[in-house]
mmCIF file of N, CA and C in Angstrom:
data_model
loop_
_atom_site.group_PDB
_atom_site.id
_atom_site.type_symbol
_atom_site.label_atom_id
_atom_site.label_comp_id
_atom_site.label_asym_id
_atom_site.label_seq_id
_atom_site.Cartn_x
_atom_site.Cartn_y
_atom_site.Cartn_z
ATOM 1 N N MET A 1 18.691 2.431 19.103
ATOM 2 C CA MET A 1 17.182 1.921 19.623
ATOM 3 C C MET A 1 17.129 0.785 19.776
ATOM 4 N N THR A 2 16.811 0.262 20.844
ATOM 5 C CA THR A 2 15.865 -0.911 20.468
ATOM 6 C C THR A 2 14.487 -1.163 20.009
ATOM 7 N N GLU A 3 14.889 -2.425 19.119
ATOM 8 C CA GLU A 3 13.664 -2.491 17.920
ATOM 9 C C GLU A 3 12.715 -3.268 18.949
ATOM 10 N N GLN A 4 11.556 -2.947 19.198
ATOM 11 C CA GLN A 4 10.281 -3.783 19.356
ATOM 12 C C GLN A 4 9.198 -3.307 18.335
ATOM 13 N N THR A 5 8.448 -4.074 17.946
ATOM 14 C CA THR A 5 7.329 -4.648 17.273
ATOM 15 C C THR A 5 6.003 -3.593 17.570
ATOM 16 N N ALA A 6 6.008 -2.297 16.635
ATOM 17 C CA ALA A 6 4.515 -1.658 17.344
ATOM 18 C C ALA A 6 3.121 -2.010 16.416
ATOM 19 N N GLU A 7 2.090 -2.506 17.304
ATOM 20 C CA GLU A 7 1.353 -2.731 16.581
ATOM 21 C C GLU A 7 0.059 -1.810 16.103
ATOM 22 N N ILE A 8 -0.524 -1.889 15.225
ATOM 23 C CA ILE A 8 -1.883 -1.363 14.284
ATOM 24 C C ILE A 8 -2.845 -2.626 14.564
ATOM 25 N N THR A 9 -4.127 -1.118 15.267
ATOM 26 C CA THR A 9 -5.495 -2.519 16.060
ATOM 27 C C THR A 9 -6.338 -1.721 14.906
ATOM 28 N N PRO A 10 -7.334 -2.189 14.687
ATOM 29 C CA PRO A 10 -8.294 -1.854 13.468
ATOM 30 C C PRO A 10 -9.016 -0.662 13.740
ATOM 31 N N GLY A 11 -9.274 -0.561 15.439
ATOM 32 C CA GLY A 11 -9.527 0.389 16.416
ATOM 33 C C GLY A 11 -8.865 1.954 16.064
ATOM 34 N N GLN A 12 -7.580 1.890 15.728
ATOM 35 C CA GLN A 12 -6.975 3.265 15.381
ATOM 36 C C GLN A 12 -7.094 3.964 14.149
ATOM 37 N N PHE A 13 -8.148 3.321 13.364
ATOM 38 C CA PHE A 13 -7.972 3.580 11.955
ATOM 39 C C PHE A 13 -9.155 3.978 11.790
ATOM 40 N N ALA A 14 -9.549 5.067 10.881
ATOM 41 C CA ALA A 14 -11.080 4.650 10.471
ATOM 42 C C ALA A 14 -11.133 3.911 9.068
ATOM 43 N N GLY A 15 -12.067 3.506 9.103
ATOM 44 C CA GLY A 15 -12.405 2.442 7.969
ATOM 45 C C GLY A 15 -11.269 0.867 7.475
ATOM 46 N N MET A 16 -10.405 0.498 8.909
ATOM 47 C CA MET A 16 -9.726 -0.144 8.659
ATOM 48 C C MET A 16 -10.489 -1.488 8.306
ATOM 49 N N ASP A 17 -10.202 -2.423 6.965
ATOM 50 C CA ASP A 17 -10.632 -3.678 6.617
ATOM 51 C C ASP A 17 -10.191 -4.642 7.329
ATOM 52 N N PRO A 18 -11.040 -5.278 8.141
ATOM 53 C CA PRO A 18 -10.267 -6.587 8.815
ATOM 54 C C PRO A 18 -10.110 -7.713 8.110
ATOM 55 N N ALA A 19 -10.901 -7.649 6.918
ATOM 56 C CA ALA A 19 -10.698 -8.961 6.232
ATOM 57 C C ALA A 19 -9.168 -8.446 5.348
ATOM 58 N N ALA A 20 -8.931 -7.668 5.025
ATOM 59 C CA ALA A 20 -7.315 -6.966 4.243
ATOM 60 C C ALA A 20 -6.573 -7.307 5.606
ATOM 61 N N ALA A 21 -6.718 -7.966 6.695
ATOM 62 C CA ALA A 21 -5.328 -7.527 7.306
ATOM 63 C C ALA A 21 -4.491 -8.714 7.059
ATOM 64 N N GLY A 22 -4.538 -9.578 6.849
ATOM 65 C CA GLY A 22 -3.606 -10.924 6.342
ATOM 66 C C GLY A 22 -3.100 -10.709 4.395
ATOM 67 N N GLN A 23 -3.046 -9.196 4.168
ATOM 68 C CA GLN A 23 -2.905 -9.307 2.706
ATOM 69 C C GLN A 23 -2.272 -7.650 2.548
ATOM 70 N N GLN A 24 -1.741 -7.364 3.748
ATOM 71 C CA GLN A 24 -0.851 -6.232 3.854
ATOM 72 C C GLN A 24 0.464 -5.883 2.896
ATOM 73 N N LEU A 25 1.128 -5.293 2.107
ATOM 74 C CA LEU A 25 1.927 -5.132 1.624
ATOM 75 C C LEU A 25 3.219 -4.903 2.599
ATOM 76 N N ASN A 26 2.974 -4.316 3.509
ATOM 77 C CA ASN A 26 3.889 -4.279 4.537
ATOM 78 C C ASN A 26 4.574 -5.583 5.090
ATOM 79 N N ASP A 27 3.318 -6.468 5.398
ATOM 80 C CA ASP A 27 3.775 -8.220 5.653
ATOM 81 C C ASP A 27 4.857 -8.349 4.356
ATOM 82 N N LYS A 28 4.721 -8.423 3.127
ATOM 83 C CA LYS A 28 5.597 -8.805 2.480
ATOM 84 C C LYS A 28 6.703 -8.545 2.218
ATOM 85 N N ILE A 29 7.095 -6.727 2.333
ATOM 86 C CA ILE A 29 8.225 -6.383 2.370
ATOM 87 C C ILE A 29 9.134 -6.386 3.835
ATOM 88 N N GLY A 30 8.413 -7.137 4.836
ATOM 89 C CA GLY A 30 9.068 -7.718 6.068
ATOM 90 C C GLY A 30 9.278 -6.086 6.696
ATOM 91 N N LEU A 31 8.534 -4.936 6.679
ATOM 92 C CA LEU A 31 8.317 -3.890 7.137
ATOM 93 C C LEU A 31 7.818 -3.689 8.696
ATOM 94 N N LYS A 32 8.314 -3.538 9.929
ATOM 95 C CA LYS A 32 8.420 -3.764 11.325
ATOM 96 C C LYS A 32 8.098 -2.141 11.710
ATOM 97 N N LEU A 33 7.032 -2.095 12.105
ATOM 98 C CA LEU A 33 6.944 -0.426 13.021
ATOM 99 C C LEU A 33 7.319 -0.669 14.376
ATOM 100 N N VAL A 34 8.133 0.335 14.883
ATOM 101 C CA VAL A 34 8.926 0.095 15.716
ATOM 102 C C VAL A 34 8.492 1.676 16.984
ATOM 103 N N GLU A 35 7.622 2.323 16.500
ATOM 104 C CA GLU A 35 7.099 3.773 16.975
ATOM 105 C C GLU A 35 6.240 4.000 16.445
ATOM 106 N N LEU A 36 5.443 4.543 17.039
ATOM 107 C CA LEU A 36 4.100 5.009 16.473
ATOM 108 C C LEU A 36 3.557 6.184 17.144
ATOM 109 N N THR A 37 3.868 7.298 17.065
ATOM 110 C CA THR A 37 2.895 8.128 17.393
ATOM 111 C C THR A 37 2.974 9.893 16.764
ATOM 112 N N PRO A 38 2.234 10.742 16.720
ATOM 113 C CA PRO A 38 1.447 11.310 15.948
ATOM 114 C C PRO A 38 2.457 12.538 15.293
ATOM 115 N N ASP A 39 3.884 12.266 16.448
ATOM 116 C CA ASP A 39 4.984 13.450 15.666
ATOM 117 C C ASP A 39 6.119 12.268 15.125
ATOM 118 N N ARG A 40 6.047 10.944 15.150
ATOM 119 C CA ARG A 40 6.711 10.330 14.726
ATOM 120 C C ARG A 40 6.445 8.700 14.470
ATOM 121 N N VAL A 41 6.752 8.385 13.414
ATOM 122 C CA VAL A 41 6.457 6.883 13.079
ATOM 123 C C VAL A 41 7.730 6.024 12.540
ATOM 124 N N VAL A 42 8.002 5.320 13.239
ATOM 125 C CA VAL A 42 9.420 4.543 12.892
ATOM 126 C C VAL A 42 9.315 3.121 12.417
ATOM 127 N N GLY A 43 10.128 2.752 10.966
ATOM 128 C CA GLY A 43 9.542 1.475 11.067
ATOM 129 C C GLY A 43 11.058 0.547 10.218
ATOM 130 N N THR A 44 11.357 -0.240 9.883
ATOM 131 C CA THR A 44 12.349 -0.744 9.472
ATOM 132 C C THR A 44 12.022 -1.643 8.538
ATOM 133 N N ILE A 45 13.150 -2.290 7.298
ATOM 134 C CA ILE A 45 12.860 -3.477 6.557
ATOM 135 C C ILE A 45 14.113 -3.779 6.035
ATOM 136 N N PRO A 46 14.035 -5.548 5.404
ATOM 137 C CA PRO A 46 15.188 -5.405 5.136
ATOM 138 C C PRO A 46 15.507 -5.417 3.990
ATOM 139 N N VAL A 47 16.880 -5.433 3.812
ATOM 140 C CA VAL A 47 17.056 -4.995 2.215
ATOM 141 C C VAL A 47 16.967 -6.171 1.389
ATOM 142 N N GLU A 48 17.257 -7.803 2.077
ATOM 143 C CA GLU A 48 17.263 -8.773 1.641
ATOM 144 C C GLU A 48 16.147 -9.067 1.641
ATOM 145 N N GLY A 49 15.784 -9.387 0.121
ATOM 146 C CA GLY A 49 14.452 -10.128 -0.239
ATOM 147 C C GLY A 49 13.514 -9.030 -1.057
ATOM 148 N N ASN A 50 14.295 -7.648 -0.800
ATOM 149 C CA ASN A 50 13.720 -6.819 -1.280
ATOM 150 C C ASN A 50 14.755 -5.351 -2.257
ATOM 151 N N LEU A 51 15.436 -6.815 -3.463
ATOM 152 C CA LEU A 51 16.324 -6.521 -4.091
ATOM 153 C C LEU A 51 15.715 -6.240 -5.712
ATOM 154 N N GLN A 52 15.924 -5.123 -6.512
ATOM 155 C CA GLN A 52 16.353 -5.003 -8.067
ATOM 156 C C GLN A 52 17.022 -6.016 -8.554
ATOM 157 N N PRO A 53 17.152 -6.322 -10.068
ATOM 158 C CA PRO A 53 18.226 -7.187 -10.584
ATOM 159 C C PRO A 53 19.261 -6.850 -10.455
ATOM 160 N N TYR A 54 19.700 -5.395 -10.190
ATOM 161 C CA TYR A 54 21.453 -5.628 -9.891
ATOM 162 C C TYR A 54 21.957 -5.360 -8.254
ATOM 163 N N GLY A 55 21.197 -5.735 -7.760
ATOM 164 C CA GLY A 55 21.553 -6.572 -6.251
ATOM 165 C C GLY A 55 21.498 -5.029 -5.279
ATOM 166 N N LEU A 56 20.316 -4.114 -5.849
ATOM 167 C CA LEU A 56 20.445 -2.691 -4.984
ATOM 168 C C LEU A 56 18.907 -3.135 -4.593
ATOM 169 N N LEU A 57 18.432 -2.337 -3.260
ATOM 170 C CA LEU A 57 17.658 -2.181 -3.050
ATOM 171 C C LEU A 57 16.673 -1.515 -4.171
ATOM 172 N N HIS A 58 15.216 -2.103 -4.073
ATOM 173 C CA HIS A 58 14.389 -2.070 -5.150
ATOM 174 C C HIS A 58 14.109 -0.125 -4.740
ATOM 175 N N GLY A 59 14.215 0.612 -5.782
ATOM 176 C CA GLY A 59 13.437 2.088 -5.045
ATOM 177 C C GLY A 59 12.231 1.899 -4.975
ATOM 178 N N GLY A 60 11.216 0.781 -5.581
ATOM 179 C CA GLY A 60 9.701 0.549 -5.037
ATOM 180 C C GLY A 60 9.686 0.212 -3.578
ATOM 181 N N ALA A 61 10.808 -0.512 -3.157
ATOM 182 C CA ALA A 61 10.531 -0.948 -1.770
ATOM 183 C C ALA A 61 10.696 0.703 -1.093
ATOM 184 N N ASN A 62 11.262 1.350 -1.347
ATOM 185 C CA ASN A 62 11.652 2.796 -0.355
ATOM 186 C C ASN A 62 10.201 3.506 -0.724
ATOM 187 N N ALA A 63 9.795 3.528 -1.586
ATOM 188 C CA ALA A 63 8.408 4.139 -1.987
ATOM 189 C C ALA A 63 7.250 3.491 -1.385
ATOM 190 N N THR A 64 7.431 1.751 -1.120
ATOM 191 C CA THR A 64 6.414 1.791 -0.264
ATOM 192 C C THR A 64 6.616 1.859 1.382
ATOM 193 N N VAL A 65 7.635 1.413 1.667
ATOM 194 C CA VAL A 65 7.998 2.068 3.327
ATOM 195 C C VAL A 65 7.951 3.757 3.277
ATOM 196 N N ALA A 66 7.934 4.633 2.720
ATOM 197 C CA ALA A 66 7.569 5.921 2.568
ATOM 198 C C ALA A 66 6.211 5.925 3.003
ATOM 199 N N GLU A 67 4.866 5.642 1.582
ATOM 200 C CA GLU A 67 3.989 5.265 2.040
ATOM 201 C C GLU A 67 3.338 5.042 2.950
ATOM 202 N N ALA A 68 3.820 3.488 3.272
ATOM 203 C CA ALA A 68 3.514 2.847 4.593
ATOM 204 C C ALA A 68 3.313 3.998 5.806
ATOM 205 N N LEU A 69 4.899 4.771 6.109
ATOM 206 C CA LEU A 69 4.768 5.352 7.328
ATOM 207 C C LEU A 69 4.555 6.419 7.736
ATOM 208 N N GLY A 70 4.345 7.315 6.115
ATOM 209 C CA GLY A 70 3.406 8.788 6.195
ATOM 210 C C GLY A 70 2.074 8.638 6.331
ATOM 211 N N SER A 71 1.645 7.269 5.702
ATOM 212 C CA SER A 71 -0.090 7.106 5.840
ATOM 213 C C SER A 71 -0.581 6.808 7.048
ATOM 214 N N VAL A 72 0.804 5.835 8.124
ATOM 215 C CA VAL A 72 0.186 5.685 9.609
ATOM 216 C C VAL A 72 0.541 6.961 10.267
ATOM 217 N N LEU A 73 1.545 7.679 9.802
ATOM 218 C CA LEU A 73 1.498 9.039 10.458
ATOM 219 C C LEU A 73 0.203 10.132 9.929
ATOM 220 N N ALA A 74 -0.633 10.458 8.924
ATOM 221 C CA ALA A 74 -1.352 11.026 8.817
ATOM 222 C C ALA A 74 -2.786 10.515 9.451
ATOM 223 N N ALA A 75 -2.775 8.764 9.362
ATOM 224 C CA ALA A 75 -3.948 8.552 10.310
ATOM 225 C C ALA A 75 -3.755 8.837 11.693
ATOM 226 N N LEU A 76 -2.717 8.447 12.302
ATOM 227 C CA LEU A 76 -2.718 8.887 13.759
ATOM 228 C C LEU A 76 -3.289 10.121 13.815
ATOM 229 N N ASN A 77 -2.957 11.557 12.958
ATOM 230 C CA ASN A 77 -3.076 12.821 13.338
ATOM 231 C C ASN A 77 -4.271 12.906 12.650
ATOM 232 N N ALA A 78 -5.012 12.065 12.192
ATOM 233 C CA ALA A 78 -6.534 12.337 11.301
ATOM 234 C C ALA A 78 -7.439 11.984 12.369
ATOM 235 N N GLY A 79 -6.954 11.138 13.488
ATOM 236 C CA GLY A 79 -7.769 10.539 14.238
ATOM 237 C C GLY A 79 -8.719 9.325 14.128
ATOM 238 N N PRO A 80 -9.390 8.631 14.845
ATOM 239 C CA PRO A 80 -9.984 7.801 14.712
ATOM 240 C C PRO A 80 -11.703 7.555 13.856
ATOM 241 N N GLU A 81 -11.933 9.185 13.793
ATOM 242 C CA GLU A 81 -13.067 9.046 13.133
ATOM 243 C C GLU A 81 -13.410 9.537 11.950
ATOM 244 N N ARG A 82 -11.404 9.859 11.305
ATOM 245 C CA ARG A 82 -11.103 10.264 9.772
ATOM 246 C C ARG A 82 -10.414 9.485 9.352
ATOM 247 N N ALA A 83 -10.593 9.529 8.017
ATOM 248 C CA ALA A 83 -9.842 8.467 7.246
ATOM 249 C C ALA A 83 -8.537 9.366 6.404
ATOM 250 N N ALA A 84 -7.351 8.808 6.590
ATOM 251 C CA ALA A 84 -6.186 9.391 5.372
ATOM 252 C C ALA A 84 -6.085 8.594 4.449
ATOM 253 N N MET A 85 -5.616 9.353 3.131
ATOM 254 C CA MET A 85 -5.382 8.357 2.293
ATOM 255 C C MET A 85 -4.297 8.526 1.457
ATOM 256 N N GLY A 86 -3.673 8.251 0.747
ATOM 257 C CA GLY A 86 -2.287 9.083 -0.095
ATOM 258 C C GLY A 86 -3.113 9.443 -1.044
ATOM 259 N N LEU A 87 -2.308 10.806 -1.416
ATOM 260 C CA LEU A 87 -2.723 11.934 -2.841
ATOM 261 C C LEU A 87 -1.481 11.633 -3.309
ATOM 262 N N GLU A 88 -0.079 12.292 -2.802
ATOM 263 C CA GLU A 88 0.819 12.479 -3.621
ATOM 264 C C GLU A 88 1.957 11.413 -3.017
ATOM 265 N N LEU A 89 3.119 11.156 -3.537
ATOM 266 C CA LEU A 89 4.451 10.389 -3.357
ATOM 267 C C LEU A 89 5.422 11.181 -4.124
ATOM 268 N N SER A 90 6.399 11.755 -3.525
ATOM 269 C CA SER A 90 7.698 12.280 -4.012
ATOM 270 C C SER A 90 8.936 11.121 -3.468
ATOM 271 N N CYS A 91 9.654 10.411 -3.989
ATOM 272 C CA CYS A 91 10.645 9.922 -3.317
ATOM 273 C C CYS A 91 12.068 9.977 -4.458
ATOM 274 N N THR A 92 13.276 10.794 -3.493
ATOM 275 C CA THR A 92 14.711 11.160 -3.922
ATOM 276 C C THR A 92 15.470 10.187 -3.678
ATOM 277 N N HIS A 93 16.146 9.205 -4.410
ATOM 278 C CA HIS A 93 16.829 7.929 -4.047
ATOM 279 C C HIS A 93 18.539 8.544 -4.242
ATOM 280 N N HIS A 94 18.899 8.598 -2.940
ATOM 281 C CA HIS A 94 20.215 9.244 -2.880
ATOM 282 C C HIS A 94 21.401 8.659 -2.674
ATOM 283 N N ARG A 95 21.074 7.143 -1.862
ATOM 284 C CA ARG A 95 22.398 6.492 -2.455
ATOM 285 C C ARG A 95 22.037 4.710 -2.028
ATOM 286 N N ALA A 96 22.596 3.924 -2.947
ATOM 287 C CA ALA A 96 21.986 2.389 -2.958
ATOM 288 C C ALA A 96 22.297 1.857 -1.556
ATOM 289 N N VAL A 97 21.530 0.834 -1.513
ATOM 290 C CA VAL A 97 22.119 -0.165 -0.451
ATOM 291 C C VAL A 97 21.746 -1.792 -1.051
ATOM 292 N N ARG A 98 22.455 -2.208 -0.316
ATOM 293 C CA ARG A 98 22.897 -3.790 -0.979
ATOM 294 C C ARG A 98 22.648 -4.683 0.098
ATOM 295 N N SER A 99 22.904 -4.591 1.496
ATOM 296 C CA SER A 99 22.627 -5.345 2.441
ATOM 297 C C SER A 99 21.922 -4.611 3.763
ATOM 298 N N GLY A 100 21.986 -5.560 4.694
ATOM 299 C CA GLY A 100 21.433 -4.967 6.159
ATOM 300 C C GLY A 100 20.146 -4.412 6.269
ATOM 301 N N THR A 101 19.456 -3.134 6.842
ATOM 302 C CA THR A 101 18.581 -2.976 6.918
ATOM 303 C C THR A 101 18.433 -1.306 6.634
ATOM 304 N N VAL A 102 17.216 -1.353 6.527
ATOM 305 C CA VAL A 102 17.038 0.282 6.216
ATOM 306 C C VAL A 102 15.896 0.844 6.705
ATOM 307 N N THR A 103 16.169 1.704 7.866
ATOM 308 C CA THR A 103 15.171 2.542 8.760
ATOM 309 C C THR A 103 14.605 3.945 8.151
ATOM 310 N N GLY A 104 13.498 4.170 8.379
ATOM 311 C CA GLY A 104 12.643 4.994 7.679
ATOM 312 C C GLY A 104 11.577 5.659 9.044
ATOM 313 N N VAL A 105 12.016 7.101 9.185
ATOM 314 C CA VAL A 105 11.849 8.210 10.183
ATOM 315 C C VAL A 105 10.613 8.745 9.756
ATOM 316 N N ALA A 106 9.050 9.317 9.587
ATOM 317 C CA ALA A 106 8.010 10.167 9.275
ATOM 318 C C ALA A 106 7.662 10.721 10.198
ATOM 319 N N THR A 107 7.707 12.467 10.118
ATOM 320 C CA THR A 107 7.686 13.081 10.516
ATOM 321 C C THR A 107 7.032 14.289 9.720
ATOM 322 N N PRO A 108 5.804 14.661 10.795
ATOM 323 C CA PRO A 108 4.642 15.682 10.321
ATOM 324 C C PRO A 108 5.464 16.999 9.523
ATOM 325 N N LEU A 109 5.102 17.234 8.509
ATOM 326 C CA LEU A 109 5.264 18.783 7.846
ATOM 327 C C LEU A 109 4.208 19.635 8.088
ATOM 328 N N HIS A 110 3.039 19.236 7.781
ATOM 329 C CA HIS A 110 2.242 20.082 7.808
ATOM 330 C C HIS A 110 0.728 18.907 8.273
ATOM 331 N N VAL A 111 -0.139 19.519 9.244
ATOM 332 C CA VAL A 111 -1.419 19.004 9.854
ATOM 333 C C VAL A 111 -2.645 19.811 9.795
ATOM 334 N N GLY A 112 -3.101 19.425 8.255
ATOM 335 C CA GLY A 112 -4.614 20.065 8.493
ATOM 336 C C GLY A 112 -5.527 20.156 8.123
ATOM 337 N N ARG A 113 -6.801 20.302 7.978
ATOM 338 C CA ARG A 113 -7.955 19.574 8.302
ATOM 339 C C ARG A 113 -8.058 18.786 7.178
ATOM 340 N N GLY A 114 -7.640 19.159 5.978
ATOM 341 C CA GLY A 114 -8.333 18.409 4.555
ATOM 342 C C GLY A 114 -7.073 17.915 4.178
ATOM 343 N N THR A 115 -5.511 17.895 4.525
ATOM 344 C CA THR A 115 -4.421 16.910 3.971
ATOM 345 C C THR A 115 -3.963 17.263 4.797
ATOM 346 N N ILE A 116 -2.422 16.188 4.854
ATOM 347 C CA ILE A 116 -1.420 16.478 5.846
ATOM 348 C C ILE A 116 -0.148 15.381 5.349
ATOM 349 N N THR A 117 0.642 16.722 5.461
ATOM 350 C CA THR A 117 2.004 16.035 4.386
ATOM 351 C C THR A 117 3.180 15.612 5.522
ATOM 352 N N SER A 118 3.859 14.899 5.667
ATOM 353 C CA SER A 118 4.997 14.083 6.391
ATOM 354 C C SER A 118 6.335 14.169 5.289
ATOM 355 N N GLU A 119 7.287 14.298 6.165
ATOM 356 C CA GLU A 119 8.647 14.274 5.250
ATOM 357 C C GLU A 119 8.851 12.375 6.177
ATOM 358 N N ILE A 120 9.599 11.838 5.318
ATOM 359 C CA ILE A 120 9.958 10.609 5.482
ATOM 360 C C ILE A 120 11.555 10.435 5.269
ATOM 361 N N VAL A 121 12.363 10.011 5.859
ATOM 362 C CA VAL A 121 13.923 9.803 5.828
ATOM 363 C C VAL A 121 14.305 8.699 5.963
ATOM 364 N N LEU A 122 14.686 8.295 4.849
ATOM 365 C CA LEU A 122 15.438 6.860 5.025
ATOM 366 C C LEU A 122 16.887 6.510 5.317
ATOM 367 N N THR A 123 17.473 6.063 6.059
ATOM 368 C CA THR A 123 18.883 5.567 6.116
ATOM 369 C C THR A 123 19.104 4.103 6.466
ATOM 370 N N ASP A 124 20.386 3.915 6.192
ATOM 371 C CA ASP A 124 21.211 2.870 6.112
ATOM 372 C C ASP A 124 21.593 2.309 7.545
ATOM 373 N N ASP A 125 22.035 1.320 7.504
ATOM 374 C CA ASP A 125 22.545 0.677 9.090
ATOM 375 C C ASP A 125 23.626 1.750 9.533
ATOM 376 N N GLU A 126 24.356 2.426 8.948
ATOM 377 C CA GLU A 126 25.183 3.733 9.301
ATOM 378 C C GLU A 126 25.165 4.708 9.312
ATOM 379 N N GLY A 127 23.605 5.010 9.192
ATOM 380 C CA GLY A 127 23.260 6.148 9.465
ATOM 381 C C GLY A 127 23.033 7.172 8.250
ATOM 382 N N ARG A 128 23.111 6.648 7.122
ATOM 383 C CA ARG A 128 23.214 7.605 6.119
ATOM 384 C C ARG A 128 22.260 7.640 5.554
ATOM 385 N N ARG A 129 21.588 8.514 4.930
ATOM 386 C CA ARG A 129 20.627 9.177 4.741
ATOM 387 C C ARG A 129 20.634 7.954 2.792
ATOM 388 N N THR A 130 19.482 7.573 2.819
ATOM 389 C CA THR A 130 19.517 7.173 1.504
ATOM 390 C C THR A 130 18.331 6.916 0.518
ATOM 391 N N CYS A 131 17.405 7.624 1.023
ATOM 392 C CA CYS A 131 16.100 8.241 0.424
ATOM 393 C C CYS A 131 15.482 9.359 1.188
ATOM 394 N N THR A 132 15.101 10.233 0.740
ATOM 395 C CA THR A 132 14.007 11.304 1.236
ATOM 396 C C THR A 132 12.748 11.189 0.219
ATOM 397 N N ALA A 133 11.469 10.970 1.042
ATOM 398 C CA ALA A 133 10.274 11.203 0.904
ATOM 399 C C ALA A 133 9.189 12.327 1.256
ATOM 400 N N ARG A 134 8.579 12.481 0.421
ATOM 401 C CA ARG A 134 7.355 13.727 0.697
ATOM 402 C C ARG A 134 5.860 12.867 0.608
ATOM 403 N N LEU A 135 4.807 12.505 1.552
ATOM 404 C CA LEU A 135 3.936 12.401 1.369
ATOM 405 C C LEU A 135 2.553 13.332 1.485
ATOM 406 N N THR A 136 1.773 13.615 0.656
ATOM 407 C CA THR A 136 0.731 14.283 1.162
ATOM 408 C C THR A 136 -0.585 13.234 0.996
ATOM 409 N N CYS A 137 -1.213 12.840 2.471
ATOM 410 C CA CYS A 137 -2.740 12.323 2.297
ATOM 411 C C CYS A 137 -3.994 13.588 2.490
ATOM 412 N N VAL A 138 -4.792 13.087 1.878
ATOM 413 C CA VAL A 138 -6.335 13.300 1.946
ATOM 414 C C VAL A 138 -6.752 13.118 3.386
ATOM 415 N N VAL A 139 -7.452 13.730 4.023
ATOM 416 C CA VAL A 139 -7.962 13.476 5.250
ATOM 417 C C VAL A 139 -9.638 13.766 4.943
ATOM 418 N N ARG A 140 -10.198 12.693 5.207
ATOM 419 C CA ARG A 140 -11.510 12.788 4.616
ATOM 420 C C ARG A 140 -12.470 11.910 6.135
ATOM 421 N N ASP A 141 -13.732 12.376 6.229
ATOM 422 C CA ASP A 141 -14.293 11.781 7.520
ATOM 423 C C ASP A 141 -14.779 10.624 6.966
ATOM 424 N N ARG A 142 -15.372 10.157 8.203
ATOM 425 C CA ARG A 142 -15.083 8.373 8.059
ATOM 426 C C ARG A 142 -17.129 8.145 7.527
ATOM 427 N N PRO A 143 -17.341 7.536 6.746
ATOM 428 C CA PRO A 143 -18.078 7.485 6.255
ATOM 429 C C PRO A 143 -19.445 6.703 7.691
ATOM 430 N N PRO A 144 -20.372 6.940 7.408
ATOM 431 C CA PRO A 144 -21.599 6.646 8.353
ATOM 432 C C PRO A 144 -21.184 4.688 8.493
ATOM 433 N N GLY A 145 -21.021 4.348 9.646
ATOM 434 C CA GLY A 145 -21.308 2.704 9.636
ATOM 435 C C GLY A 145 -20.180 2.246 9.497
ATOM 436 N N ALA A 146 -19.008 2.811 9.153
ATOM 437 C CA ALA A 146 -17.702 2.012 8.588
ATOM 438 C C ALA A 146 -16.709 1.910 9.829
#
């Protein structure tokens, strides 16, 4: 896969606060979105800079990637007039990663009017599954004027 950064614009998601644009956790962990469709959201993070004290990729980094990719997927499926917000996140860490890049792929498991659930699979540079996550987002109508 050729890596090209995909960009999220405020108009894509209901209620996105332009003032928060420069304060995104995604930027802090080095998340790069490389594919954005309602059927698949792909992103990568470097392992370097996202380690826990034992020199392994931090489980919280896995959770952050999963939440970010699953939330984007839910927002794309909810549409511009509705807002999707994380409700429940579950992560199973299968394999430690010490270096390189981790790639996450989010795909929808359920797209409903009130909830959207996605599966997020994270893999290392060798394509080995390192984490499996499931995120459920609640979907609400966009508030008037937002």
